[in-house]
PDB file of C-alpha atoms in Angstrom:
ATOM      1  CA  UNK S   1       4.843   7.861  14.400  1.00  0.00           C
ATOM      2  CA  UNK S   2       7.653   5.331  14.665  1.00  0.00           C
ATOM      3  CA  UNK S   3       5.313   2.621  15.921  1.00  0.00           C
ATOM      4  CA  UNK S   4       6.305   0.627  12.838  1.00  0.00           C
ATOM      5  CA  UNK S   5       8.961  -2.067  13.062  1.00  0.00           C
ATOM      6  CA  UNK S   6      10.689  -0.545  10.047  1.00  0.00           C
ATOM      7  CA  UNK S   7      12.825  -3.055   8.204  1.00  0.00           C
ATOM      8  CA  UNK S   8      11.380  -6.008  10.100  1.00  0.00           C
ATOM      9  CA  UNK S   9      12.547  -9.425   8.911  1.00  0.00           C
ATOM     10  CA  UNK S  10       8.859 -10.407   9.149  1.00  0.00           C
ATOM     11  CA  UNK S  11       7.958  -7.845   6.469  1.00  0.00           C
ATOM     12  CA  UNK S  12       6.675  -9.034   3.108  1.00  0.00           C
ATOM     13  CA  UNK S  13       8.941  -8.762   0.079  1.00  0.00           C
ATOM     14  CA  UNK S  14       9.354  -5.111  -0.857  1.00  0.00           C
ATOM     15  CA  UNK S  15       7.650  -3.914   2.341  1.00  0.00           C
ATOM     16  CA  UNK S  16       9.081  -2.345   5.490  1.00  0.00           C
ATOM     17  CA  UNK S  17       6.396  -2.904   8.133  1.00  0.00           C
ATOM     18  CA  UNK S  18       3.589  -5.030   6.663  1.00  0.00           C
ATOM     19  CA  UNK S  19       3.714  -8.812   6.655  1.00  0.00           C
ATOM     20  CA  UNK S  20       2.650 -11.045   3.759  1.00  0.00           C
ATOM     21  CA  UNK S  21      -0.987 -10.866   4.930  1.00  0.00           C
ATOM     22  CA  UNK S  22      -0.912  -7.068   5.010  1.00  0.00           C
ATOM     23  CA  UNK S  23      -0.785  -6.846   8.798  1.00  0.00           C
ATOM     24  CA  UNK S  24       1.165  -3.925  10.267  1.00  0.00           C
ATOM     25  CA  UNK S  25       4.245  -4.971  12.240  1.00  0.00           C
ATOM     26  CA  UNK S  26       4.552  -2.953  15.457  1.00  0.00           C
ATOM     27  CA  UNK S  27       7.853  -1.938  17.030  1.00  0.00           C
ATOM     28  CA  UNK S  28       7.178  -3.606  20.391  1.00  0.00           C
ATOM     29  CA  UNK S  29      10.434  -2.304  21.872  1.00  0.00           C
ATOM     30  CA  UNK S  30       9.098   1.247  21.677  1.00  0.00           C
ATOM     31  CA  UNK S  31       5.390   0.389  21.941  1.00  0.00           C
ATOM     32  CA  UNK S  32       5.084  -2.882  23.887  1.00  0.00           C
ATOM     33  CA  UNK S  33       1.275  -2.700  24.148  1.00  0.00           C
ATOM     34  CA  UNK S  34      -0.640  -0.265  21.966  1.00  0.00           C
ATOM     35  CA  UNK S  35      -3.993  -1.407  23.387  1.00  0.00           C
ATOM     36  CA  UNK S  36      -2.842  -0.665  26.946  1.00  0.00           C
ATOM     37  CA  UNK S  37      -1.654   2.754  25.749  1.00  0.00           C
ATOM     38  CA  UNK S  38      -5.030   3.643  24.224  1.00  0.00           C
ATOM     39  CA  UNK S  39      -6.862   2.228  27.255  1.00  0.00           C
ATOM     40  CA  UNK S  40      -4.750   4.482  29.482  1.00  0.00           C
ATOM     41  CA  UNK S  41      -5.510   7.508  27.294  1.00  0.00           C
ATOM     42  CA  UNK S  42      -9.231   6.702  27.480  1.00  0.00           C
ATOM     43  CA  UNK S  43      -9.039   6.348  31.279  1.00  0.00           C
ATOM     44  CA  UNK S  44      -7.820   9.969  31.290  1.00  0.00           C
ATOM     45  CA  UNK S  45     -10.737  11.008  29.044  1.00  0.00           C
ATOM     46  CA  UNK S  46      -8.341  11.520  26.132  1.00  0.00           C
ATOM     47  CA  UNK S  47      -8.598  10.230  22.591  1.00  0.00           C
ATOM     48  CA  UNK S  48      -5.773   8.552  20.716  1.00  0.00           C
ATOM     49  CA  UNK S  49      -5.023   8.470  17.013  1.00  0.00           C
ATOM     50  CA  UNK S  50      -3.356   5.899  14.780  1.00  0.00           C
ATOM     51  CA  UNK S  51      -0.831   7.246  12.283  1.00  0.00           C
ATOM     52  CA  UNK S  52      -1.500   4.822   9.450  1.00  0.00           C
ATOM     53  CA  UNK S  53       1.512   5.636   7.304  1.00  0.00           C
ATOM     54  CA  UNK S  54       4.486   7.912   7.337  1.00  0.00           C
ATOM     55  CA  UNK S  55       7.315   9.174   5.188  1.00  0.00           C
ATOM     56  CA  UNK S  56      10.125   7.773   7.351  1.00  0.00           C
ATOM     57  CA  UNK S  57       9.273   4.112   6.801  1.00  0.00           C
ATOM     58  CA  UNK S  58       6.717   3.998   4.014  1.00  0.00           C
ATOM     59  CA  UNK S  59       5.448   0.873   2.342  1.00  0.00           C
ATOM     60  CA  UNK S  60       4.642   1.233  -1.340  1.00  0.00           C
ATOM     61  CA  UNK S  61       2.196  -1.455  -2.366  1.00  0.00           C
ATOM     62  CA  UNK S  62       2.478  -2.359  -6.025  1.00  0.00           C
ATOM     63  CA  UNK S  63      -1.080  -3.477  -6.825  1.00  0.00           C
ATOM     64  CA  UNK S  64      -4.589  -2.370  -5.870  1.00  0.00           C
ATOM     65  CA  UNK S  65      -5.116  -5.758  -4.217  1.00  0.00           C
ATOM     66  CA  UNK S  66      -1.975  -5.382  -2.115  1.00  0.00           C
ATOM     67  CA  UNK S  67      -2.962  -1.833  -1.075  1.00  0.00           C
ATOM     68  CA  UNK S  68      -6.499  -2.972  -0.221  1.00  0.00           C
ATOM     69  CA  UNK S  69      -5.106  -5.866   1.840  1.00  0.00           C
ATOM     70  CA  UNK S  70      -2.838  -3.517   3.814  1.00  0.00           C
ATOM     71  CA  UNK S  71      -5.565  -0.932   4.384  1.00  0.00           C
ATOM     72  CA  UNK S  72      -7.998  -3.616   5.572  1.00  0.00           C
ATOM     73  CA  UNK S  73      -5.402  -5.063   7.979  1.00  0.00           C
ATOM     74  CA  UNK S  74      -4.459  -1.574   9.209  1.00  0.00           C
ATOM     75  CA  UNK S  75      -8.119  -0.774   9.944  1.00  0.00           C
ATOM     76  CA  UNK S  76      -8.473  -4.090  11.780  1.00  0.00           C
ATOM     77  CA  UNK S  77      -5.358  -3.257  13.852  1.00  0.00           C
ATOM     78  CA  UNK S  78      -6.641   0.245  14.565  1.00  0.00           C
ATOM     79  CA  UNK S  79      -9.871  -1.290  15.852  1.00  0.00           C
ATOM     80  CA  UNK S  80      -8.054  -3.985  17.852  1.00  0.00           C
ATOM     81  CA  UNK S  81      -5.846  -1.378  19.527  1.00  0.00           C
ATOM     82  CA  UNK S  82      -8.948   0.792  20.150  1.00  0.00           C
ATOM     83  CA  UNK S  83      -7.680   3.966  18.479  1.00  0.00           C
ATOM     84  CA  UNK S  84     -10.222   6.749  17.951  1.00  0.00           C
ATOM     85  CA  UNK S  85      -8.999   8.167  14.655  1.00  0.00           C
ATOM     86  CA  UNK S  86      -6.725   7.411  11.720  1.00  0.00           C
ATOM     87  CA  UNK S  87      -4.299   9.892  10.144  1.00  0.00           C
ATOM     88  CA  UNK S  88      -2.881   9.318   6.677  1.00  0.00           C
ATOM     89  CA  UNK S  89      -0.228  11.307   4.856  1.00  0.00           C
ATOM     90  CA  UNK S  90       0.667  11.238   1.195  1.00  0.00           C
ATOM     91  CA  UNK S  91       3.395   8.625   1.694  1.00  0.00           C
ATOM     92  CA  UNK S  92       3.227   5.007   0.644  1.00  0.00           C
ATOM     93  CA  UNK S  93       0.234   3.294  -0.912  1.00  0.00           C
ATOM     94  CA  UNK S  94      -2.250   4.602   1.658  1.00  0.00           C
ATOM     95  CA  UNK S  95      -3.048   8.203   0.886  1.00  0.00           C
ATOM     96  CA  UNK S  96      -5.701  10.588   2.081  1.00  0.00           C
TER      97      UNK S  96
END
C-alpha cells in the first residue's frame, strides 16, 4: 500500500492516482523502482504482490469504460513490474 502517488497533478480529472490513459501513477519517492524491488524479492526466492487499490487513496471510476481502462492499465503495470499476485479490496472502482 501507499505505492500510489495520491493526489498527483498528473492524475486524470476526478482521479487520485490514475492518469488520463488509466495508467497507475507510482509514488517514486517511496518506491523509486518497483521492478527492482520485485526482482530483489525473486532473487531471495520470495513472491511479491501488487495491491491494486486501497481505501486511503481510492479512485472511483464513473463509467464501465473508465473502470475497464484502469484495470487493463493496472494489469499491464503489474506485469511490467513483475508482481506475482494482485490484491483488490472493496474500495474504488476495482473490486474483488
